[in-house]
Each structure stands twice: as C-alpha cells, then as structure tokens.
Amino acid sequence: MSRLATEVEHRVRRGILLLLQAALGGLTVFYVVAIFVNRELGFVEKLERPLILTALLFILTILARIERLLAERAGATVKVYSDRILFYQATRKAAENARRRIYVTYFRSTSPTELDAAVEQHFEACRRWARSSPNHVFRRVLLNSDNPSMIDHLRRELAVVARAQAAKRHYNVSVLNDVAQDVGAISLGIYDDEQVFISYASGRDRIVGLGIRSREVVRDCFEHYYDHLWSNATPIQKCLEGPAHSPERG
C-alpha cells in the first residue's frame, strides 16, 4: 500500500511539473504574439513591461506551489530576494561552488559597469570559475545593443572568450539579435543540475530575484528554455564581425 501511494505521489508530482512546462511554453508564445501585435498597433512602450511582469508573477506563483509539493520528496527550496546586493551575493556563491556548468543570461541593453559593484563581482566570479578548470563549461547569452557602453562590454567579453579558447577553457558567449530590449527585464541562471536563479530588474536599483534548488525544476522547466535561447543566439565572434560593432566606431 505504501509503495502504491509513493508511486501515485510521484506521478502527480511529474504531472504538475509537465503542466508547468507546458504553461511556461504557452506563456512564452502568448508573450511573443502579444508583443508583435502591440508593436504593430504602436502600444509596445505601454504594454511590454506589464506583459513581462505578468510572466514573472506567473512563474513566481507556480513555483511557490511547486516548492510546497516538492519540499519533502525532492528537497526543493525557494528563496525570494528583494535586495540586489543579496541576490548577486547568492549567484556569486553559486558560481564559486558550481562543479560542472554555469548557464546564464544578461538581458539588459546597458553594460554591467553602469550598474553596481555586485553585478561586476558576479561577472568576475563567473570568469574565474571558467578559468579554474578545463572541466568547467560556462555559457552566457547577451542582448545585442547599439548602446556604446554595451558595445564596449561585448568587446571585452569577446576578449575573454579568445583568452579562454587559447587556454583551452570553456567560456562561451552568444548574442541574441532582433529582440525587444525590455525583454531584458527577466534574466536566468542555471548552476549545475539543481539550482536556478530568475531575476526581474526595474531601473538601476530595484530587483526581484528568485532562487530555486531542485533538480526536477531545473531539468523539466528551465533547462529546455535555456537551450532554446542558446540555439537561437549568435556566437559573439560572429556578432562582432559586422560593421555595426567594428573598432572604428568606438
């Protein structure tokens, strides 16, 4: 009887996770379609941020339910950060303790040097981690931007990628083109197979961050999303070959 109850509980849990994955996929489709329609109607500046925030609130609500369902069986934990310093301290610690892989995004149109020291320290922790072992695999997806500070940042990232390749290290950066800049309000980071961070930034000094530790949530929900981002991004080496980012413009 106990084994039957355990099997039923496992199937229910898997069903909830599959529903979450489908819901997140459907929300992504809704978001893309809505942004396209709104751009055609000229309402994008008014509606794009609310749509992004709606997506984040949806994720927060569903993951809060998952935390209650998985805490006992899968050891899932969920932590909300309302302070950017604490959030980036947590991501920096996750980077320093990662064993195998770090997959992150930076979805803002301005350089991290224009934010604060906590963000720059996070970037440097990721670079140190990637340099420290040939077994470490690092990926970052950035947004393309014509902002001068971001162009400079892309060039610095390209230099880091080149040094890593020369040293036979795995520090890889790709760039998304033709993406609304405000989609950068939501960023994602996956650390090994069991930890994910999601953040929503509003301006320079406000952030809402969420940290989840659960192998099932990473595997069944966010890993597929990150793979989709990575497969649709352009390696930074090719991105900076174009005239828009040539050194003569700097």
CSV table of C-alpha atoms in Angstrom, one decimal:
chain,number,residue,atom,x,y,z
A,1,MET,CA,0.0,0.0,0.0
A,2,SER,CA,2.9,2.3,0.9
A,3,ARG,CA,4.6,1.7,-2.5
A,4,LEU,CA,1.4,2.4,-4.3
A,5,ALA,CA,0.9,5.7,-2.5
A,6,THR,CA,4.5,6.6,-3.3
A,7,GLU,CA,4.0,5.8,-7.0
A,8,VAL,CA,0.8,7.8,-7.1
A,9,GLU,CA,2.5,10.8,-5.5
A,10,HIS,CA,5.4,10.6,-7.9
A,11,ARG,CA,3.1,10.6,-10.9
A,12,VAL,CA,1.1,13.5,-9.5
A,13,ARG,CA,4.3,15.4,-9.0
A,14,ARG,CA,5.6,14.7,-12.5
A,15,GLY,CA,2.2,15.7,-13.9
A,16,ILE,CA,2.4,19.0,-12.1
A,17,LEU,CA,5.9,19.7,-13.5
A,18,LEU,CA,4.8,18.8,-17.0
A,19,LEU,CA,1.9,21.1,-16.7
A,20,LEU,CA,4.2,23.9,-15.5
A,21,GLN,CA,6.5,23.3,-18.5
A,22,ALA,CA,3.5,23.5,-20.9
A,23,ALA,CA,2.2,26.6,-19.1
A,24,LEU,CA,5.5,28.4,-19.4
A,25,GLY,CA,5.8,27.4,-23.0
A,26,GLY,CA,2.3,28.7,-23.7
A,27,LEU,CA,3.1,31.9,-21.8
A,28,THR,CA,6.1,32.5,-23.9
A,29,VAL,CA,4.1,32.1,-27.1
A,30,PHE,CA,1.5,34.5,-25.7
A,31,TYR,CA,4.2,37.0,-24.9
A,32,VAL,CA,5.8,36.9,-28.3
A,33,VAL,CA,2.4,37.2,-30.1
A,34,ALA,CA,1.2,40.0,-27.9
A,35,ILE,CA,4.4,42.0,-28.3
A,36,PHE,CA,4.2,41.6,-32.1
A,37,VAL,CA,0.6,42.8,-32.2
A,38,ASN,CA,1.3,45.6,-29.8
A,39,ARG,CA,4.2,46.8,-31.9
A,40,GLU,CA,2.1,46.8,-35.0
A,41,LEU,CA,-0.5,48.9,-33.1
A,42,GLY,CA,2.1,51.2,-31.6
A,43,PHE,CA,1.3,50.3,-28.0
A,44,VAL,CA,4.6,48.5,-27.2
A,45,GLU,CA,6.0,51.1,-24.8
A,46,LYS,CA,2.9,50.9,-22.6
A,47,LEU,CA,2.3,47.2,-22.6
A,48,GLU,CA,5.6,45.5,-23.0
A,49,ARG,CA,6.7,45.9,-19.4
A,50,PRO,CA,3.3,44.8,-17.9
A,51,LEU,CA,3.5,41.7,-20.0
A,52,ILE,CA,6.9,40.9,-18.8
A,53,LEU,CA,5.9,41.5,-15.2
A,54,THR,CA,2.8,39.3,-15.7
A,55,ALA,CA,5.1,36.5,-17.0
A,56,LEU,CA,7.3,36.8,-13.9
A,57,LEU,CA,4.4,36.8,-11.5
A,58,PHE,CA,3.0,33.7,-13.2
A,59,ILE,CA,6.3,31.9,-12.7
A,60,LEU,CA,6.6,33.1,-9.1
A,61,THR,CA,3.1,31.8,-8.3
A,62,ILE,CA,3.5,28.4,-9.9
A,63,LEU,CA,7.0,27.8,-8.4
A,64,ALA,CA,5.7,28.7,-4.9
A,65,ARG,CA,3.2,25.9,-5.4
A,66,ILE,CA,5.9,23.5,-6.6
A,67,GLU,CA,8.0,24.4,-3.6
A,68,ARG,CA,5.2,23.2,-1.3
A,69,LEU,CA,4.8,20.0,-3.2
A,70,LEU,CA,8.4,19.0,-3.7
A,71,ALA,CA,10.0,20.2,-0.4
A,72,GLU,CA,9.6,16.8,1.3
A,73,ARG,CA,10.4,14.4,-1.5
A,74,ALA,CA,12.8,16.3,-3.7
A,75,GLY,CA,14.3,18.7,-1.2
A,76,ALA,CA,13.3,21.7,-3.2
A,77,THR,CA,13.8,25.2,-1.7
A,78,VAL,CA,12.6,28.5,-3.0
A,79,LYS,CA,14.0,31.9,-1.8
A,80,VAL,CA,12.9,35.3,-2.9
A,81,TYR,CA,15.4,38.2,-2.9
A,82,SER,CA,14.2,41.8,-2.9
A,83,ASP,CA,17.7,43.3,-2.5
A,84,ARG,CA,20.1,43.3,-5.5
A,85,ILE,CA,23.2,43.0,-3.3
A,86,LEU,CA,21.9,39.9,-1.6
A,87,PHE,CA,20.7,38.4,-4.9
A,88,TYR,CA,24.1,38.8,-6.6
A,89,GLN,CA,25.9,37.6,-3.5
A,90,ALA,CA,23.8,34.4,-3.8
A,91,THR,CA,24.6,34.0,-7.5
A,92,ARG,CA,28.3,34.7,-6.9
A,93,LYS,CA,28.3,32.0,-4.3
A,94,ALA,CA,26.5,29.6,-6.6
A,95,ALA,CA,29.2,30.3,-9.3
A,96,GLU,CA,32.0,29.7,-6.9
A,97,ASN,CA,30.5,26.4,-5.8
A,98,ALA,CA,29.5,25.1,-9.2
A,99,ARG,CA,31.1,21.8,-10.2
A,100,ARG,CA,30.3,21.3,-13.9
A,101,ARG,CA,28.3,24.0,-15.7
A,102,ILE,CA,27.0,27.6,-15.4
A,103,TYR,CA,24.5,28.8,-18.0
A,104,VAL,CA,23.4,32.4,-17.5
A,105,THR,CA,21.9,35.3,-19.3
A,106,TYR,CA,22.4,39.1,-19.1
A,107,PHE,CA,19.3,40.6,-20.7
A,108,ARG,CA,19.9,44.3,-20.4
A,109,SER,CA,20.9,46.8,-23.0
A,110,THR,CA,23.5,48.6,-20.9
A,111,SER,CA,26.8,47.4,-19.7
A,112,PRO,CA,27.0,45.9,-16.2
A,113,THR,CA,29.7,48.5,-15.4
A,114,GLU,CA,26.8,51.0,-15.4
A,115,LEU,CA,25.1,49.2,-12.6
A,116,ASP,CA,26.9,48.5,-9.3
A,117,ALA,CA,29.9,46.5,-7.9
A,118,ALA,CA,27.7,43.5,-7.0
A,119,VAL,CA,26.9,42.8,-10.7
A,120,GLU,CA,30.6,43.3,-11.8
A,121,GLN,CA,31.7,40.9,-9.0
A,122,HIS,CA,29.2,38.3,-10.2
A,123,PHE,CA,30.7,38.6,-13.8
A,124,GLU,CA,34.2,38.3,-12.4
A,125,ALA,CA,33.3,35.2,-10.3
A,126,CYS,CA,32.0,33.5,-13.4
A,127,ARG,CA,35.2,34.3,-15.3
A,128,ARG,CA,37.4,33.0,-12.5
A,129,TRP,CA,35.3,29.8,-12.3
A,130,ALA,CA,35.6,29.2,-16.1
A,131,ARG,CA,39.4,29.8,-15.9
A,132,SER,CA,39.9,27.4,-13.0
A,133,SER,CA,39.3,24.1,-14.7
A,134,PRO,CA,39.1,22.6,-18.2
A,135,ASN,CA,36.1,20.6,-16.9
A,136,HIS,CA,34.1,23.8,-16.3
A,137,VAL,CA,31.6,24.8,-19.0
A,138,PHE,CA,30.3,28.4,-19.0
A,139,ARG,CA,27.7,29.9,-21.3
A,140,ARG,CA,26.2,33.4,-21.3
A,141,VAL,CA,23.5,34.8,-23.6
A,142,LEU,CA,23.6,38.6,-24.1
A,143,LEU,CA,21.3,41.0,-26.0
A,144,ASN,CA,22.7,42.9,-28.9
A,145,SER,CA,22.6,46.6,-28.5
A,146,ASP,CA,23.7,49.8,-30.1
A,147,ASN,CA,24.3,51.4,-26.7
A,148,PRO,CA,28.0,52.4,-26.7
A,149,SER,CA,28.6,51.0,-23.2
A,150,MET,CA,27.2,47.7,-24.2
A,151,ILE,CA,29.2,47.6,-27.4
A,152,ASP,CA,32.3,48.1,-25.2
A,153,HIS,CA,31.1,45.3,-22.9
A,154,LEU,CA,30.6,42.9,-25.9
A,155,ARG,CA,34.2,43.6,-27.0
A,156,ARG,CA,35.5,42.9,-23.5
A,157,GLU,CA,33.6,39.6,-23.5
A,158,LEU,CA,35.0,38.7,-26.9
A,159,ALA,CA,38.5,39.2,-25.5
A,160,VAL,CA,37.7,36.9,-22.5
A,161,VAL,CA,36.3,34.3,-24.9
A,162,ALA,CA,39.5,34.5,-27.0
A,163,ARG,CA,41.8,34.1,-24.0
A,164,ALA,CA,39.7,31.2,-22.7
A,165,GLN,CA,40.0,29.4,-26.1
A,166,ALA,CA,43.7,29.9,-26.2
A,167,ALA,CA,44.0,28.4,-22.7
A,168,LYS,CA,41.6,25.5,-23.7
A,169,ARG,CA,38.9,26.7,-21.3
A,170,HIS,CA,35.2,26.8,-21.9
A,171,TYR,CA,34.0,30.4,-21.6
A,172,ASN,CA,31.3,30.8,-24.3
A,173,VAL,CA,29.2,33.9,-25.1
A,174,SER,CA,26.4,34.3,-27.6
A,175,VAL,CA,24.2,37.2,-28.6
A,176,LEU,CA,20.5,37.5,-29.4
A,177,ASN,CA,19.6,39.8,-32.2
A,178,ASP,CA,16.3,41.4,-33.0
A,179,VAL,CA,14.9,41.1,-29.5
A,180,ALA,CA,13.0,43.8,-27.7
A,181,GLN,CA,15.3,45.4,-25.2
A,182,ASP,CA,12.8,45.3,-22.4
A,183,VAL,CA,12.7,41.5,-22.5
A,184,GLY,CA,16.0,42.0,-20.6
A,185,ALA,CA,13.9,42.6,-17.5
A,186,ILE,CA,13.9,38.9,-16.9
A,187,SER,CA,17.2,37.0,-16.6
A,188,LEU,CA,18.0,33.4,-15.9
A,189,GLY,CA,21.0,31.5,-14.4
A,190,ILE,CA,21.4,27.7,-14.2
A,191,TYR,CA,24.1,26.3,-11.9
A,192,ASP,CA,24.9,22.6,-12.3
A,193,ASP,CA,21.8,20.5,-12.4
A,194,GLU,CA,19.9,21.6,-9.4
A,195,GLN,CA,19.9,25.4,-8.9
A,196,VAL,CA,18.3,28.2,-10.9
A,197,PHE,CA,18.0,31.9,-10.4
A,198,ILE,CA,15.5,34.2,-12.0
A,199,SER,CA,15.5,38.0,-11.7
A,200,TYR,CA,13.4,40.9,-12.8
A,201,ALA,CA,15.2,44.3,-12.8
A,202,SER,CA,13.4,47.6,-12.8
A,203,GLY,CA,15.8,50.5,-13.4
A,204,ARG,CA,19.3,50.6,-11.8
A,205,ASP,CA,18.5,49.9,-8.2
A,206,ARG,CA,15.5,47.6,-8.0
A,207,ILE,CA,15.4,43.9,-8.5
A,208,VAL,CA,13.2,41.0,-7.6
A,209,GLY,CA,15.1,37.7,-7.6
A,210,LEU,CA,14.1,34.1,-7.1
A,211,GLY,CA,16.4,31.2,-6.3
A,212,ILE,CA,15.2,27.6,-6.7
A,213,ARG,CA,17.1,24.5,-5.7
A,214,SER,CA,15.5,21.4,-7.3
A,215,ARG,CA,16.9,19.1,-10.0
A,216,GLU,CA,13.4,18.4,-11.3
A,217,VAL,CA,12.5,22.1,-11.7
A,218,VAL,CA,15.9,22.8,-13.5
A,219,ARG,CA,15.6,19.7,-15.7
A,220,ASP,CA,11.9,19.8,-16.6
A,221,CYS,CA,11.3,23.6,-16.8
A,222,PHE,CA,14.3,25.9,-17.3
A,223,GLU,CA,16.9,23.8,-19.0
A,224,HIS,CA,14.8,23.5,-22.1
A,225,TYR,CA,14.2,27.2,-22.2
A,226,TYR,CA,17.9,28.0,-21.9
A,227,ASP,CA,18.7,25.5,-24.7
A,228,HIS,CA,16.2,27.4,-26.9
A,229,LEU,CA,17.8,30.7,-26.1
A,230,TRP,CA,21.3,29.4,-26.8
A,231,SER,CA,20.4,27.7,-30.1
A,232,ASN,CA,18.9,30.9,-31.4
A,233,ALA,CA,21.8,33.2,-30.4
A,234,THR,CA,24.8,34.1,-32.5
A,235,PRO,CA,28.3,33.3,-31.2
A,236,ILE,CA,29.9,36.6,-30.1
A,237,GLN,CA,32.8,36.1,-32.5
A,238,LYS,CA,30.3,36.3,-35.5
A,239,CYS,CA,28.2,39.0,-33.9
A,240,LEU,CA,31.2,41.4,-33.7
A,241,GLU,CA,32.3,40.8,-37.2
A,242,GLY,CA,29.7,43.2,-38.6
A,243,PRO,CA,30.3,46.9,-39.3
A,244,ALA,CA,28.0,48.0,-36.5
A,245,HIS,CA,30.5,46.8,-33.9
A,246,SER,CA,33.8,47.4,-35.7
A,247,PRO,CA,36.5,49.1,-33.6
A,248,GLU,CA,36.4,52.2,-35.8
A,249,ARG,CA,33.0,53.0,-34.4
A,250,GLY,CA,34.3,53.0,-30.8
